[in-house]
XYZ file of C-alpha atoms in Angstrom:
352
model
C -136.713 -45.347 -25.640
C -133.146 -46.586 -25.450
C -130.032 -46.941 -27.575
C -128.173 -50.145 -26.746
C -124.872 -51.473 -28.055
C -124.202 -55.214 -27.841
C -120.477 -55.964 -27.797
C -118.350 -59.098 -27.409
C -115.973 -59.355 -24.462
C -113.683 -62.158 -25.634
C -112.697 -63.562 -29.065
C -116.044 -63.355 -30.849
C -118.838 -65.927 -31.122
C -119.955 -65.063 -27.587
C -123.670 -64.959 -28.460
C -124.225 -61.351 -29.552
C -126.887 -62.319 -32.092
C -128.824 -64.129 -29.380
C -128.747 -61.091 -27.092
C -129.781 -58.714 -29.899
C -132.732 -60.982 -30.691
C -133.771 -61.110 -27.031
C -133.564 -57.336 -26.694
C -135.487 -56.859 -29.948
C -138.248 -59.128 -28.711
C -138.814 -56.756 -25.784
C -139.475 -53.835 -28.161
C -142.595 -53.242 -30.264
C -140.746 -51.894 -33.307
C -136.984 -51.986 -32.818
C -134.444 -50.533 -35.207
C -131.521 -52.935 -35.460
C -128.137 -51.780 -36.717
C -125.437 -54.164 -37.968
C -121.757 -53.316 -37.750
C -118.838 -55.228 -39.247
C -119.058 -57.354 -42.342
C -119.618 -60.850 -43.714
C -116.556 -62.227 -41.919
C -118.671 -63.020 -38.850
C -121.976 -64.824 -38.526
C -124.559 -64.490 -35.762
C -127.064 -67.259 -35.082
C -130.690 -66.629 -34.094
C -133.730 -68.883 -33.690
C -136.568 -68.073 -36.124
C -139.706 -70.232 -36.139
C -137.880 -72.836 -34.068
C -134.899 -73.163 -36.409
C -131.351 -71.749 -36.135
C -130.579 -69.155 -38.814
C -127.105 -67.677 -39.408
C -127.034 -64.009 -40.399
C -123.883 -62.341 -41.735
C -125.212 -59.034 -43.097
C -128.676 -58.445 -41.647
C -129.016 -57.808 -37.898
C -130.304 -60.664 -35.738
C -133.998 -60.815 -34.904
C -136.276 -63.718 -33.973
C -139.305 -61.740 -35.207
C -138.093 -60.094 -38.436
C -141.585 -58.946 -39.411
C -141.624 -56.239 -36.714
C -138.112 -54.754 -36.992
C -136.400 -52.198 -39.192
C -132.957 -53.362 -40.272
C -129.985 -51.048 -40.849
C -126.550 -51.695 -42.331
C -124.169 -49.034 -41.037
C -121.781 -46.796 -42.945
C -118.810 -48.664 -41.488
C -120.007 -52.019 -42.822
C -118.536 -54.126 -45.573
C -121.333 -55.520 -47.741
C -121.335 -58.701 -49.805
C -124.060 -57.821 -52.301
C -125.097 -61.402 -53.104
C -125.147 -62.433 -49.450
C -127.206 -59.400 -48.417
C -129.854 -60.083 -51.059
C -129.965 -63.752 -50.058
C -130.646 -62.854 -46.422
C -133.372 -60.394 -47.431
C -135.059 -63.224 -49.353
C -134.564 -65.649 -46.473
C -136.221 -63.340 -43.941
C -138.720 -61.884 -46.434
C -137.754 -58.333 -45.482
C -139.594 -55.736 -47.593
C -137.740 -52.782 -49.075
C -139.225 -50.250 -46.668
C -137.698 -52.025 -43.665
C -134.094 -52.484 -44.816
C -131.808 -49.437 -44.905
C -128.263 -49.657 -46.276
C -125.965 -46.701 -45.820
C -124.713 -45.441 -49.195
C -121.169 -45.220 -47.776
C -120.857 -48.923 -46.855
C -118.231 -50.540 -49.048
C -118.868 -53.505 -51.342
C -116.679 -56.599 -51.145
C -115.436 -58.000 -54.450
C -114.119 -61.362 -55.617
C -110.680 -59.744 -55.788
C -110.990 -58.894 -52.086
C -111.687 -62.523 -51.241
C -108.724 -63.702 -53.303
C -106.473 -61.105 -51.701
C -107.105 -62.625 -48.269
C -106.208 -66.187 -49.220
C -102.719 -66.057 -47.682
C -104.050 -64.562 -44.433
C -105.873 -67.828 -43.727
C -102.489 -69.416 -43.019
C -101.004 -66.371 -41.271
C -103.808 -65.272 -38.930
C -106.742 -67.667 -39.389
C -108.756 -65.272 -41.575
C -112.248 -66.231 -42.780
C -111.203 -65.012 -46.268
C -114.525 -63.205 -46.706
C -112.764 -60.213 -48.272
C -113.801 -57.926 -45.421
C -110.334 -56.730 -44.454
C -109.258 -56.241 -48.076
C -112.392 -54.211 -48.814
C -111.692 -51.969 -45.818
C -108.129 -51.451 -47.057
C -109.409 -50.379 -50.474
C -111.836 -47.903 -48.944
C -109.085 -46.410 -46.781
C -106.826 -46.117 -49.826
C -109.426 -43.869 -51.517
C -108.323 -45.307 -54.836
C -110.364 -45.083 -58.003
C -112.804 -47.892 -58.613
C -113.846 -48.485 -55.001
C -117.536 -49.394 -55.092
C -119.937 -48.385 -52.339
C -123.525 -49.447 -51.717
C -124.762 -46.372 -53.572
C -123.120 -47.777 -56.718
C -125.093 -51.046 -56.628
C -128.234 -51.120 -58.747
C -129.269 -54.426 -57.158
C -129.056 -53.030 -53.628
C -130.891 -49.832 -54.567
C -133.683 -51.944 -56.078
C -134.147 -54.007 -52.906
C -133.170 -51.607 -50.107
C -133.536 -48.039 -48.972
C -130.072 -46.633 -49.637
C -130.063 -43.750 -47.176
C -127.725 -42.295 -44.563
C -128.289 -44.497 -41.521
C -127.002 -42.023 -38.908
C -129.443 -39.297 -39.943
C -132.370 -41.698 -39.681
C -131.177 -42.934 -36.294
C -131.087 -39.377 -34.957
C -134.700 -38.964 -36.036
C -135.574 -42.275 -34.435
C -134.004 -41.138 -31.156
C -136.011 -37.892 -31.262
C -139.185 -39.944 -31.817
C -138.450 -42.055 -28.745
C -137.808 -45.356 -30.539
C -135.586 -48.262 -29.530
C -132.265 -48.785 -31.318
C -130.098 -51.869 -30.860
C -126.589 -51.900 -32.321
C -125.195 -55.352 -33.084
C -121.427 -55.304 -32.720
C -119.167 -57.829 -34.371
C -116.505 -60.254 -33.117
C -114.983 -59.567 -29.679
C -112.828 -57.166 -27.674
C -109.689 -59.330 -27.846
C -109.849 -59.171 -31.662
C -109.859 -55.367 -31.830
C -107.375 -54.030 -34.382
C -106.525 -51.181 -32.007
C -106.876 -52.696 -28.547
C -106.609 -56.488 -28.915
C -103.689 -57.943 -26.922
C -102.309 -60.215 -29.655
C -101.643 -58.131 -32.788
C -101.391 -59.202 -35.628
C -103.836 -61.945 -34.622
C -106.747 -59.515 -34.665
C -109.499 -58.449 -37.027
C -109.556 -55.494 -39.437
C -111.455 -52.967 -37.268
C -111.945 -51.781 -33.709
C -114.431 -54.017 -31.892
C -115.228 -51.926 -28.825
C -118.561 -50.277 -28.081
C -117.013 -46.883 -28.849
C -115.812 -48.223 -32.193
C -119.299 -49.401 -33.115
C -120.819 -46.031 -32.178
C -118.282 -44.446 -34.514
C -119.096 -46.887 -37.340
C -122.788 -46.008 -37.323
C -122.258 -42.280 -36.746
C -123.732 -41.858 -33.266
C -122.214 -39.756 -30.528
C -121.257 -41.719 -27.383
C -123.668 -39.422 -25.523
C -126.550 -41.058 -27.379
C -125.746 -44.496 -25.942
C -127.908 -45.513 -22.989
C -126.832 -49.125 -22.442
C -123.921 -51.368 -23.328
C -124.422 -55.116 -22.976
C -121.164 -57.070 -23.072
C -121.531 -60.734 -23.986
C -119.106 -63.386 -22.721
C -118.903 -67.162 -22.532
C -118.079 -69.498 -19.680
C -115.548 -71.136 -22.007
C -114.274 -68.658 -24.632
C -113.751 -69.814 -28.194
C -111.868 -68.495 -31.184
C -111.401 -69.407 -34.829
C -109.521 -72.651 -35.479
C -106.070 -72.836 -37.013
C -103.332 -70.221 -36.672
C -105.585 -67.615 -35.058
C -103.206 -66.541 -32.299
C -102.406 -67.065 -28.610
C -105.199 -68.470 -26.471
C -104.681 -68.623 -22.703
C -105.644 -71.874 -20.956
C -106.641 -73.610 -24.198
C -107.929 -77.143 -23.804
C -110.225 -79.594 -25.608
C -113.942 -80.096 -26.169
C -113.517 -83.467 -24.446
C -112.532 -81.586 -21.285
C -115.804 -79.639 -21.408
C -117.736 -82.890 -21.739
C -116.034 -84.146 -18.594
C -116.611 -80.877 -16.696
C -120.279 -80.520 -17.626
C -121.311 -84.154 -17.490
C -122.770 -83.908 -20.990
C -123.553 -87.201 -22.740
C -121.712 -86.069 -25.901
C -118.729 -83.862 -26.709
C -120.725 -81.266 -28.750
C -117.849 -79.327 -30.336
C -118.571 -76.036 -32.121
C -117.671 -74.896 -35.622
C -117.352 -71.394 -37.056
C -120.527 -70.194 -38.767
C -118.644 -68.740 -41.762
C -115.796 -71.185 -42.481
C -117.157 -74.283 -40.683
C -113.760 -74.841 -39.051
C -113.559 -76.465 -35.631
C -113.315 -73.732 -33.009
C -110.587 -73.611 -30.397
C -111.809 -73.521 -26.794
C -110.258 -72.512 -23.473
C -110.983 -72.109 -19.798
C -112.551 -68.867 -18.593
C -110.089 -65.965 -18.420
C -111.310 -63.468 -15.808
C -108.442 -61.055 -16.424
C -109.432 -60.682 -20.091
C -113.074 -60.068 -19.157
C -112.088 -57.437 -16.589
C -109.937 -55.718 -19.208
C -112.844 -55.785 -21.678
C -115.030 -54.207 -18.990
C -112.568 -51.342 -18.616
C -112.544 -50.604 -22.341
C -116.289 -51.044 -22.954
C -117.674 -49.927 -19.574
C -120.799 -52.103 -19.938
C -124.013 -51.420 -18.051
C -124.687 -55.174 -17.919
C -123.291 -58.560 -18.905
C -124.763 -61.479 -20.798
C -123.148 -64.816 -19.950
C -123.516 -67.710 -22.367
C -122.726 -71.357 -21.728
C -124.063 -72.236 -18.288
C -124.897 -75.606 -19.828
C -121.173 -75.993 -20.522
C -120.491 -75.549 -16.800
C -123.081 -78.164 -15.872
C -125.208 -80.045 -18.387
C -128.106 -79.957 -15.895
C -128.527 -76.267 -16.763
C -129.429 -77.071 -20.369
C -132.601 -75.239 -21.394
C -133.244 -73.766 -17.930
C -135.212 -70.508 -17.995
C -135.833 -70.000 -14.258
C -132.958 -68.571 -12.269
C -134.014 -70.509 -9.194
C -133.416 -73.841 -10.927
C -129.860 -73.123 -12.043
C -127.356 -75.483 -10.456
C -125.121 -74.269 -7.599
C -122.048 -74.176 -9.872
C -123.870 -71.831 -12.272
C -125.141 -69.626 -9.457
C -121.634 -69.358 -8.020
C -120.101 -68.524 -11.398
C -122.575 -65.681 -11.973
C -122.273 -64.280 -8.467
C -118.462 -64.445 -8.524
C -118.437 -62.742 -11.925
C -120.601 -59.874 -10.711
C -118.416 -59.392 -7.658
C -115.205 -59.461 -9.702
C -116.341 -57.037 -12.405
C -118.850 -54.839 -10.580
C -121.236 -55.320 -13.524
C -124.695 -56.932 -13.185
C -125.680 -59.973 -15.230
C -128.934 -59.489 -17.150
C -128.887 -62.578 -19.406
C -127.615 -66.070 -18.660
C -127.606 -68.506 -21.564
C -128.367 -72.171 -20.968
C -128.188 -73.633 -24.478
C -127.731 -72.960 -28.163
C -131.285 -71.737 -28.828
C -132.154 -68.049 -28.628
C -134.680 -68.688 -25.872
C -132.486 -71.015 -23.812
C -131.820 -68.220 -21.361
C -132.466 -66.885 -17.890
C -133.568 -63.264 -18.226
C -133.114 -61.875 -14.749
C -130.566 -59.758 -13.001
C -128.705 -62.007 -10.618
C -127.794 -59.245 -8.161
C -128.943 -55.631 -8.329
C -125.525 -54.050 -8.326
C -124.588 -50.499 -9.205
C -123.249 -50.534 -12.789
C -121.108 -47.504 -11.958
C -118.807 -49.628 -9.745
C -116.685 -51.198 -12.468
C -113.281 -52.543 -11.516
């Protein structure tokens, strides 16, 4: 039994959905808990095809998991029901906390000007959170939705998770966005998101005590990315053409945001930011995505011994600099393009 939180260590889009799916695959009947809202999408490979999930937790084998939407979530009713249909999740295996707040069309409209100011996805997530905090009349929660109650178990998620812990089951919490976007701790306010994005913040959102958390996996990328447009300062920003030249890839292969489809900004690796994220999240392990971006020869590699020297050096240097072991090393866009092996058996208590 274990309770694991998966958290981003940069500006989001690090590969948290991929890591959640890999962890879920190792469990016979995992309980997956989604934090955040529809303003971020996580991609997972299901039956050989990439699927973007914005409300339901990531899982490559959705027929064996129980899915939970936490009390701290913002829920887009139509999007949630669409994803349940897409994954064919039966009612008994999807639990939505009655306290999660519903996003409205007015919320989406209210965020229109923030697209220009801070690069918002305009999903209505931040506006819905503001309404809930205002405690004004007319705020709708999941318990007020007849459609959600017809398709989901609308029950207090935290209470069920406590029972699951007592029964010895596996729980995987899927955090949202990344440390540098934290409303409370991100370095570039106001260019942040509408919630705290640390592991402690996610534990709070779902209602678990920090003492229940066994593992924290922090996901980072070799070349961090963030939303395109006026999304804030970005140290060492450069172009996708530079990555093509560095990796030796035959094509540029730029990336676009899963929600807005805007071209992402990209930058060189920032070790200082990652070390700061390690201090705040105190991870037990790291997951590093984008070894194929360091060297195209790493694309699709699944054996640690066949990683190129530049990839091996990056992972070893990272472990030495942070004092945190690497458990996953991504080598491509697919969920299973990954090396699943600890690079060095270091003591996770020796964080910098």
